[in-house]
CSV table of C-alpha atoms in Angstrom, one decimal:
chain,number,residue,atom,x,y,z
A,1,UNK,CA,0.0,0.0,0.0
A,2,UNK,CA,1.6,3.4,-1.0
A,3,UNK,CA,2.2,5.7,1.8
A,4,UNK,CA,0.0,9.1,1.8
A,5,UNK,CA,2.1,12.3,2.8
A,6,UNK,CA,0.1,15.0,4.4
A,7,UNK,CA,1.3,18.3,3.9
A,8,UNK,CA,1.5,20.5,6.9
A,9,UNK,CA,0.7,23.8,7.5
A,10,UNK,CA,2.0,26.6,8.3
A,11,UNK,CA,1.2,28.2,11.3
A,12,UNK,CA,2.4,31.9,10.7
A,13,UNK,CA,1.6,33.0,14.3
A,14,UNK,CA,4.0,30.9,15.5
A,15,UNK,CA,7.5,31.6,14.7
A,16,UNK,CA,9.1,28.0,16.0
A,17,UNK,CA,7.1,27.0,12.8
A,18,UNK,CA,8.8,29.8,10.7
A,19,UNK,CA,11.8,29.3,11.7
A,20,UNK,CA,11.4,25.1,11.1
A,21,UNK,CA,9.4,25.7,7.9
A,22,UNK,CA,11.0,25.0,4.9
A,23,UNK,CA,10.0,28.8,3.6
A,24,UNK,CA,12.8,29.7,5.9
A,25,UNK,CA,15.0,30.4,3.1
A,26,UNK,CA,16.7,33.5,2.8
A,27,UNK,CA,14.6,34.6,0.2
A,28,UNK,CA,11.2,34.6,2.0
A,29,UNK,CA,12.4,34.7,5.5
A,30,UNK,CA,12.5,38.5,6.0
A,31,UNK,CA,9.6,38.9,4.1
A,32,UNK,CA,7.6,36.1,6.8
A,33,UNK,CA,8.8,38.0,9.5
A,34,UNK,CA,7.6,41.4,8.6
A,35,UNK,CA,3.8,39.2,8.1
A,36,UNK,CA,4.3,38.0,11.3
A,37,UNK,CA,5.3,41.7,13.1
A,38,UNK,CA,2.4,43.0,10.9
A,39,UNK,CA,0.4,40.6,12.4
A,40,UNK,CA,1.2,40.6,16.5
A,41,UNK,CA,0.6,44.5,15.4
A,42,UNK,CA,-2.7,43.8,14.8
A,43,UNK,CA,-3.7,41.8,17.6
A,44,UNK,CA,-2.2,43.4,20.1
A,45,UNK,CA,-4.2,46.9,18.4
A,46,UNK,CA,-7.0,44.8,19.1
A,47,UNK,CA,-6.5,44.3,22.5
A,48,UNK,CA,-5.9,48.0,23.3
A,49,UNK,CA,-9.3,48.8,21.8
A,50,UNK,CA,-11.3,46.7,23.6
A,51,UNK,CA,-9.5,47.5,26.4
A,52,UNK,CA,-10.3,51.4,25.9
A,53,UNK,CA,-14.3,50.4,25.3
A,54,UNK,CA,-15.0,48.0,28.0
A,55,UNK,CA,-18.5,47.0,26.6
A,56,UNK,CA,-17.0,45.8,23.5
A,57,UNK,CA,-16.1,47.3,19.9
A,58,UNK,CA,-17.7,46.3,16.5
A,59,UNK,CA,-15.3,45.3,13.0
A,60,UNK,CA,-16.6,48.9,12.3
A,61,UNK,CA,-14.7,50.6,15.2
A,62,UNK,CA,-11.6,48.1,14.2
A,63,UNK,CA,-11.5,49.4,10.7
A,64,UNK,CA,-12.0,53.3,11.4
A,65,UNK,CA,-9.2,52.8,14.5
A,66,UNK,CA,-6.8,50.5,11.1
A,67,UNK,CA,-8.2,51.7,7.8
A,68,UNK,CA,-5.5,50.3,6.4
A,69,UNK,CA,-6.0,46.7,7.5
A,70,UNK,CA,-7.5,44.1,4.5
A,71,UNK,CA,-10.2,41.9,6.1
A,72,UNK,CA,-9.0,39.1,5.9
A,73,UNK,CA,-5.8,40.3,8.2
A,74,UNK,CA,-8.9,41.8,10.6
A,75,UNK,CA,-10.5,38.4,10.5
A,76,UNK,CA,-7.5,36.5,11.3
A,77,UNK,CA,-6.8,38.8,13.9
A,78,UNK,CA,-9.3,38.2,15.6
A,79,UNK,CA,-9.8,34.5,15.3
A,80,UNK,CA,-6.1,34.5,16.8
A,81,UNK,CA,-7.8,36.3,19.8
A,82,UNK,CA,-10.9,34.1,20.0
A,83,UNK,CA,-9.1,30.6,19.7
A,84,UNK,CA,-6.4,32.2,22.8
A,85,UNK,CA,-9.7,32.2,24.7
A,86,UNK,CA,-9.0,36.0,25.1
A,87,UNK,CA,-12.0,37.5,23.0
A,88,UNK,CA,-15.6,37.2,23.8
A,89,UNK,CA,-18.1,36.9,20.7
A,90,UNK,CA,-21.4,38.4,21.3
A,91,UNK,CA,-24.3,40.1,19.3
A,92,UNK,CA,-26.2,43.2,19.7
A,93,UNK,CA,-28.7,45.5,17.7
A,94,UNK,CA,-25.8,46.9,15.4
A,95,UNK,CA,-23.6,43.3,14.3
A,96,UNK,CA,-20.9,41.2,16.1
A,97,UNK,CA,-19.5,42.8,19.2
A,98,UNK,CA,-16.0,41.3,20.8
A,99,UNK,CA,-15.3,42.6,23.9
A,100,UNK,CA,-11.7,41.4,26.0
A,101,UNK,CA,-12.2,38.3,28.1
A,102,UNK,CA,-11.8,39.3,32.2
A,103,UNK,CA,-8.3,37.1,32.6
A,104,UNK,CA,-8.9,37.2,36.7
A,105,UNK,CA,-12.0,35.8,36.6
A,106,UNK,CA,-11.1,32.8,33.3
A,107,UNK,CA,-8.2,31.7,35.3
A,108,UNK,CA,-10.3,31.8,39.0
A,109,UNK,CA,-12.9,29.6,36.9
A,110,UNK,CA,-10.1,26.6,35.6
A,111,UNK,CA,-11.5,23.2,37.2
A,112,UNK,CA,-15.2,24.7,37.5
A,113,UNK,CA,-17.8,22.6,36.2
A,114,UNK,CA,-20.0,23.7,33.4
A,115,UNK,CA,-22.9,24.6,35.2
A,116,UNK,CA,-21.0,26.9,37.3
A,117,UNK,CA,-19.3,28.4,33.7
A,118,UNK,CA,-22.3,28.9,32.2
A,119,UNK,CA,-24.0,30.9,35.8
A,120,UNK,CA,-20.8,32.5,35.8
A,121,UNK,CA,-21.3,33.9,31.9
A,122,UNK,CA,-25.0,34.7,32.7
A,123,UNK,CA,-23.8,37.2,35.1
A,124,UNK,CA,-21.1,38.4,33.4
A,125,UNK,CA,-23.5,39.1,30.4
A,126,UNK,CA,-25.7,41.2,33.1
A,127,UNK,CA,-23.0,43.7,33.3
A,128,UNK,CA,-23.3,46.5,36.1
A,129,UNK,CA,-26.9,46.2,36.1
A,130,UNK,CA,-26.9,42.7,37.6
A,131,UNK,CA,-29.5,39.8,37.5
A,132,UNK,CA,-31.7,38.3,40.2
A,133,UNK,CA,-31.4,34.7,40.8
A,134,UNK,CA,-34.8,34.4,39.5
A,135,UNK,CA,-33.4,35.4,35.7
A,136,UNK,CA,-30.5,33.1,35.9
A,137,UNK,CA,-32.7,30.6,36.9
A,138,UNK,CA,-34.5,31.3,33.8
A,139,UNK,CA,-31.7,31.3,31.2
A,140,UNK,CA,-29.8,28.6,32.8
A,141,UNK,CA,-33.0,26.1,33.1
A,142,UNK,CA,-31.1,25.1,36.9
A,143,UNK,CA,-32.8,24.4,40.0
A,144,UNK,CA,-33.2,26.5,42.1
A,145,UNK,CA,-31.3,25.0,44.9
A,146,UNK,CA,-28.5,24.3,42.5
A,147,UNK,CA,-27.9,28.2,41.5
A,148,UNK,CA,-28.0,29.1,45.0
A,149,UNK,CA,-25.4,26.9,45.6
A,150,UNK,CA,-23.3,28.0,42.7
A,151,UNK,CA,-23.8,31.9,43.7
A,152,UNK,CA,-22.3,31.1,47.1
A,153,UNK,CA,-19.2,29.3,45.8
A,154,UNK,CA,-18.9,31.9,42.9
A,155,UNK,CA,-19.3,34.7,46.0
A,156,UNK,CA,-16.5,32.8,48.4
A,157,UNK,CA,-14.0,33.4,45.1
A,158,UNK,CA,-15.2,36.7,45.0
A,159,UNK,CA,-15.7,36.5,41.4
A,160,UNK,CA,-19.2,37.9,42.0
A,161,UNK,CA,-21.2,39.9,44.5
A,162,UNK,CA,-24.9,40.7,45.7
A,163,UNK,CA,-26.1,43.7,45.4
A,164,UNK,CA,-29.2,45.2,47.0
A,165,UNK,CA,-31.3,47.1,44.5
A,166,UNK,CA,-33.5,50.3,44.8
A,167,UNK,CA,-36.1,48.7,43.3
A,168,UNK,CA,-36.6,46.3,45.3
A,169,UNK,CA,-35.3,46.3,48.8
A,170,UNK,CA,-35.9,42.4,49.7
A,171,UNK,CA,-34.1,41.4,46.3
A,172,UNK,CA,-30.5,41.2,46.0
A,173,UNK,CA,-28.7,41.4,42.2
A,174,UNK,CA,-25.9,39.9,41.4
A,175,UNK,CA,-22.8,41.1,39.5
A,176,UNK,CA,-19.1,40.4,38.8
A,177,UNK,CA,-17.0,41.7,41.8
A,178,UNK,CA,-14.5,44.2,40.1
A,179,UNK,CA,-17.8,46.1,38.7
A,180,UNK,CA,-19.3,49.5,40.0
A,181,UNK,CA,-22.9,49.3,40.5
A,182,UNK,CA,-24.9,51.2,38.0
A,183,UNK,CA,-27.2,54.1,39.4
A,184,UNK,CA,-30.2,52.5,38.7
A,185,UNK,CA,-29.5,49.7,41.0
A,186,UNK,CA,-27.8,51.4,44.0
A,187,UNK,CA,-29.7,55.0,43.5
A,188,UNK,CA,-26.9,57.1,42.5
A,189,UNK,CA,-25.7,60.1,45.2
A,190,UNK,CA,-29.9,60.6,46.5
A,191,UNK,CA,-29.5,57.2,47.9
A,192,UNK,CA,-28.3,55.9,51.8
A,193,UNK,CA,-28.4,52.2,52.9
A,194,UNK,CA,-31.5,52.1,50.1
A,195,UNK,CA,-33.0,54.9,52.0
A,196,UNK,CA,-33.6,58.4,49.7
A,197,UNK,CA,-32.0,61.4,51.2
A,198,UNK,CA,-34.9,64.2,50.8
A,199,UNK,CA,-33.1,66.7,53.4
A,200,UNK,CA,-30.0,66.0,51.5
A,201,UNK,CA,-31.6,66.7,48.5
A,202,UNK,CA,-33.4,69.6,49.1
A,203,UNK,CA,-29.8,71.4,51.0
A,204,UNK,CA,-28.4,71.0,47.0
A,205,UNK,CA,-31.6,72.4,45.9
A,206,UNK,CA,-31.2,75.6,47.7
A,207,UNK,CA,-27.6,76.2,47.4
A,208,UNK,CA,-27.7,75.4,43.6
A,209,UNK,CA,-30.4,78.6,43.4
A,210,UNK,CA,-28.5,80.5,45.6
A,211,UNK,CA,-25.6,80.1,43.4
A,212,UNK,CA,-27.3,81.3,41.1
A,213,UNK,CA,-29.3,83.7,42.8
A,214,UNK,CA,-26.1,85.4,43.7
A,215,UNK,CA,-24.9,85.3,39.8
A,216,UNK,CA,-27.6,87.0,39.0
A,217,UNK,CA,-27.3,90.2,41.5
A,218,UNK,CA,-23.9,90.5,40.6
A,219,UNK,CA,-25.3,90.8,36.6
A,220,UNK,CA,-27.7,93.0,37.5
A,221,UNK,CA,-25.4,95.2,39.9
A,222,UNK,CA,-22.6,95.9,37.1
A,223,UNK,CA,-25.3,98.7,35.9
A,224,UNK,CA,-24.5,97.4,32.1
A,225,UNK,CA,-26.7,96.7,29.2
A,226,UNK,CA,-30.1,94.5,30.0
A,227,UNK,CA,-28.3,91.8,27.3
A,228,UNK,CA,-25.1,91.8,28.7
A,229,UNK,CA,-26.7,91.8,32.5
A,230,UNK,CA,-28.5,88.8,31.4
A,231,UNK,CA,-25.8,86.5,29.3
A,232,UNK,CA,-23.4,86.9,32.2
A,233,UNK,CA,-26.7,86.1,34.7
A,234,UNK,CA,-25.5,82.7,33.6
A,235,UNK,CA,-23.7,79.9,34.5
A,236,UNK,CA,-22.4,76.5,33.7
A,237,UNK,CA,-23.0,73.4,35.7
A,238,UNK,CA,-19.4,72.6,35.8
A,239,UNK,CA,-19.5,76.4,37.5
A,240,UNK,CA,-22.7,75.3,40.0
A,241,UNK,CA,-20.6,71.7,40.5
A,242,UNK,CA,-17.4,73.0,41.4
A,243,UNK,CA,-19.5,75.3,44.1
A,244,UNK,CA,-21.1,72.7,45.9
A,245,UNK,CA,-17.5,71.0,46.2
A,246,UNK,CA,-16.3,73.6,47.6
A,247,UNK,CA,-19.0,74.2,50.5
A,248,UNK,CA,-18.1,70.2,51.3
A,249,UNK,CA,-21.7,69.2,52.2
A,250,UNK,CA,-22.3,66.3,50.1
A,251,UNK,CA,-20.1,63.1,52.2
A,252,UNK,CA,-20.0,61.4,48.6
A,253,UNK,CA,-19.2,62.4,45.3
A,254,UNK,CA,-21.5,64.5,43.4
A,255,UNK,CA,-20.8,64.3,39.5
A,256,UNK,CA,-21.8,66.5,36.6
A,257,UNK,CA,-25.0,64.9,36.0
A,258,UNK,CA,-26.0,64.8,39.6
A,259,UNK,CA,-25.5,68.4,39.7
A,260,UNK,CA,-27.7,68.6,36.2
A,261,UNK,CA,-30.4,66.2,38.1
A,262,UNK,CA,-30.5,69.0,40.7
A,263,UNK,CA,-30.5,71.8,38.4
A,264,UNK,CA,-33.8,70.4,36.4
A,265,UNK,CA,-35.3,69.9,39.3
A,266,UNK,CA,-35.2,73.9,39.9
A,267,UNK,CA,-36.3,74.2,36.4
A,268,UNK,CA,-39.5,72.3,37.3
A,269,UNK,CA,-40.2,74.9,40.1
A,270,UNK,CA,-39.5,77.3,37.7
A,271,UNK,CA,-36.9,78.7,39.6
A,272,UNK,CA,-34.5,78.4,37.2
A,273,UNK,CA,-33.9,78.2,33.5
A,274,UNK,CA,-31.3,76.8,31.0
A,275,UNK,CA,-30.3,77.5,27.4
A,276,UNK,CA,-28.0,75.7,25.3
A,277,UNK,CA,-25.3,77.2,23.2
A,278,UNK,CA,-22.3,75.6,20.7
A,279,UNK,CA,-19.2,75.1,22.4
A,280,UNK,CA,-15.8,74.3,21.1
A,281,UNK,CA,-15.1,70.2,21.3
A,282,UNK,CA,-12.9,69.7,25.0
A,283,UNK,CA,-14.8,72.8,26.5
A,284,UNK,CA,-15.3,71.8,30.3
A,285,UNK,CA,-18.5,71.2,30.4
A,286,UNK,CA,-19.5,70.7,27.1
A,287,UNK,CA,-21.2,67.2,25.1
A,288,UNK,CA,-21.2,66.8,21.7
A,289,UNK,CA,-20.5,70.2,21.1
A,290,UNK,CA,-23.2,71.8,23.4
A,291,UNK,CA,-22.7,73.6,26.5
A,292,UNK,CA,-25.6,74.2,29.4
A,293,UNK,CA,-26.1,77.1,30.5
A,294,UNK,CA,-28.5,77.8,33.8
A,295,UNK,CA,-29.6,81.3,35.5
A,296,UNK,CA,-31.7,81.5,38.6
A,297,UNK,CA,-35.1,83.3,37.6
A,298,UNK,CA,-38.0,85.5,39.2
A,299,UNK,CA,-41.6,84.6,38.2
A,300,UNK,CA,-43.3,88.1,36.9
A,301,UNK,CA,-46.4,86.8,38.4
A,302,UNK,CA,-46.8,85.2,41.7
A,303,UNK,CA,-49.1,81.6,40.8
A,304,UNK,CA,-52.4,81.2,41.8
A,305,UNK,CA,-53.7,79.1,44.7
A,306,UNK,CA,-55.1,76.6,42.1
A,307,UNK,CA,-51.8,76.1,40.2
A,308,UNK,CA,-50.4,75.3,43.3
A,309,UNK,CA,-52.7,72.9,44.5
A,310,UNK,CA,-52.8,69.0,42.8
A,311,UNK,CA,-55.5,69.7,40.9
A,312,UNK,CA,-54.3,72.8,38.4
A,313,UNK,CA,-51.7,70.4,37.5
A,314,UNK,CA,-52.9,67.3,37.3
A,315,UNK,CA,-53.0,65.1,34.2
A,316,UNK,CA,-56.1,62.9,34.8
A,317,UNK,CA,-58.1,66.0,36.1
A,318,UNK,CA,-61.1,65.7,33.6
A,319,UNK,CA,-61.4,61.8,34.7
A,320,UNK,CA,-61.8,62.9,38.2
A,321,UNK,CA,-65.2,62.8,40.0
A,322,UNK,CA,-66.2,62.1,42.9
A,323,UNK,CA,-67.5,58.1,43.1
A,324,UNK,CA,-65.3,57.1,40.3
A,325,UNK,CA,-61.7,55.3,40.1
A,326,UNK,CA,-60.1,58.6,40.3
A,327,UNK,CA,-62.1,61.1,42.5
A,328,UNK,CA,-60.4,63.5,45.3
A,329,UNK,CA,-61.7,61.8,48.1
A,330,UNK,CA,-59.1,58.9,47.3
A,331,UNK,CA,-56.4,61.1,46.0
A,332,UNK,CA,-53.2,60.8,47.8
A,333,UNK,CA,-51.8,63.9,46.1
A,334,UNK,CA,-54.2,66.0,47.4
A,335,UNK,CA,-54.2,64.5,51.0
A,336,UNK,CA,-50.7,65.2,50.7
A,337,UNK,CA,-51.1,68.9,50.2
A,338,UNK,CA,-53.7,69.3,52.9
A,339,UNK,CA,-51.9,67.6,55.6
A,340,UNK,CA,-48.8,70.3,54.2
């Protein structure tokens, strides 16, 4: 029987293949090696990226980042990446999405079954938001006493952790340990030990007006023009945020957009009021080319007593009548405003 030779190839990631390889000539070999530079280049480009976007990039942020780069050097790129284990394939609205595997956590998880991989993945795919045991239970068609067992060994590795939610103080969500809660499940700055912080909240309320109550006297005390009184009446909430750091009366740290929550708040009362202007890209304070401006207010008018009672503003007010679903006998806003 005639023997069958089975020609082997190349593997150009690997240069102990090169340099074996019978293309190792001095011809070639430069040429193999500049591939094989051009390709570690590549991968390593790769890695920075999703490295720089944490929730992933798309082939379309890989090609802007290398335009340069054929397709078929992105693609092998990144199959490099995913066979190393280091890439994560996933899919959302817009195409493919690869986001950088979390090496602490695939080298904590060597020897774990693959019941406790795939709980391990559900939670991972939950991001900062978390997911209740309930939804694992769900996607990972366990039982129940079998997850709960899993979340405690998962929780003595500290791979993952519970977190209590706003939404729902008897339920805990769970997360992977090196992430930051998102807002929405811890409350953000208005939030203590799940408890919201109204006095807290309403001491930013008034020192953000007076801010900008004391903005606007100054405007109107410089004795200038009505237009240049009122453009310099305003201010920028990086202006407002860097005030309330500086009083120190806020134990945690308040960022921009707390300070913008705040802010629109005062707008509701109509104590305040905000335009938006163009602003040069890297402005502080600016997004997208847009810049906030805000500038404490005087109503012309004082409002009437009705306006300021539930009713003038309420948005079921022609469904309310007294014996039906909605009537004011049942109404909790206006019991509210009459115990006030």
């Amino acid at each position: 029987m005639a023997e069958v030779k089975v020609k082997k190839e190349i593997n150009l990631s690997e240069p102990a293949e090169i340099e074996n390889s019978p293309l190792n000539c001095p011809l070639c070999g430069s040429l193999l090696r500049k591939i094989l530079r051009a390709s570690q280049d590549f991968i390593m480009r790769i890695k920075e990226l999703c490295q720089q976007f944490s929730h992933g990039i798309t082939d379309q942020v890989i090609q802007n980042d290398m335009p340069h780069l054929e397709p078929q050097q992105r693609a092998l790129a990144i199959n490099k990446l995913l066979s190393l284990g280091q890439l994560d394939l996933m899919r959302n609205s817009s195409g493919l999405l690869y986001r950088l595997k979390d090496s602490t956590g695939v080298s904590k998880m060597k020897g774990s079954d693959n019941q406790e991989k795939l709980v391990y993945q559900i939670i991972e795919d939950a991001g900062n938001k978390g997911i209740w045991s309930r939804d694992i239970r769900f996607k990972s068609n366990l039982p129940l006493t079998e997850i709960n067992k899993i979340l405690k060994n998962l929780e003595s590795k500290k791979l993952i952790k519970a977190v209590k939610s706003v939404a729902a103080s008897k339920k805990k969500v769970y997360m992977l340990y090196n992430l930051q809660p998102d807002r929405s499940v811890t409350g953000g700055a208005w939030y203590s030990d799940q408890d919201f912080e109204s006095e807290f909240v309403e001491v930013l309320n008034q020192q953000c007006f007076k801010f900008l109550q004391s903005k606007a006297e100054v405007a109107r005390d410089s004795k200038q023009s009505p237009m240049v009184q009122r453009n310099s009446s305003f201010a920028t909430s990086h202006e407002v945020w860097k005030y309330i750091c500086e009083l120190g009366i806020s134990k945690v740290d308040l960022s921009m957009d707390d300070i913008e929550t705040i802010l629109n708040t005062l707008i509701y009362d109509g104590k305040v009021e905000m335009t938006v202007i163009a602003a040069k890209e890297g402005t502080v304070g600016s997004v997208n080319g847009q810049m906030k401006l805000y500038r404490g207010v005087n109503p012309i008018l004082q409002p009437t007593g009705l306006v300021k009672a539930p009713c003038g503003l309420c948005p079921v007010f022609d469904d309310c009548h007294e014996g039906g679903e909605i009537s004011p006998s049942n109404c909790l806003y206006m019991t509210e405003w009459l115990d006030f």
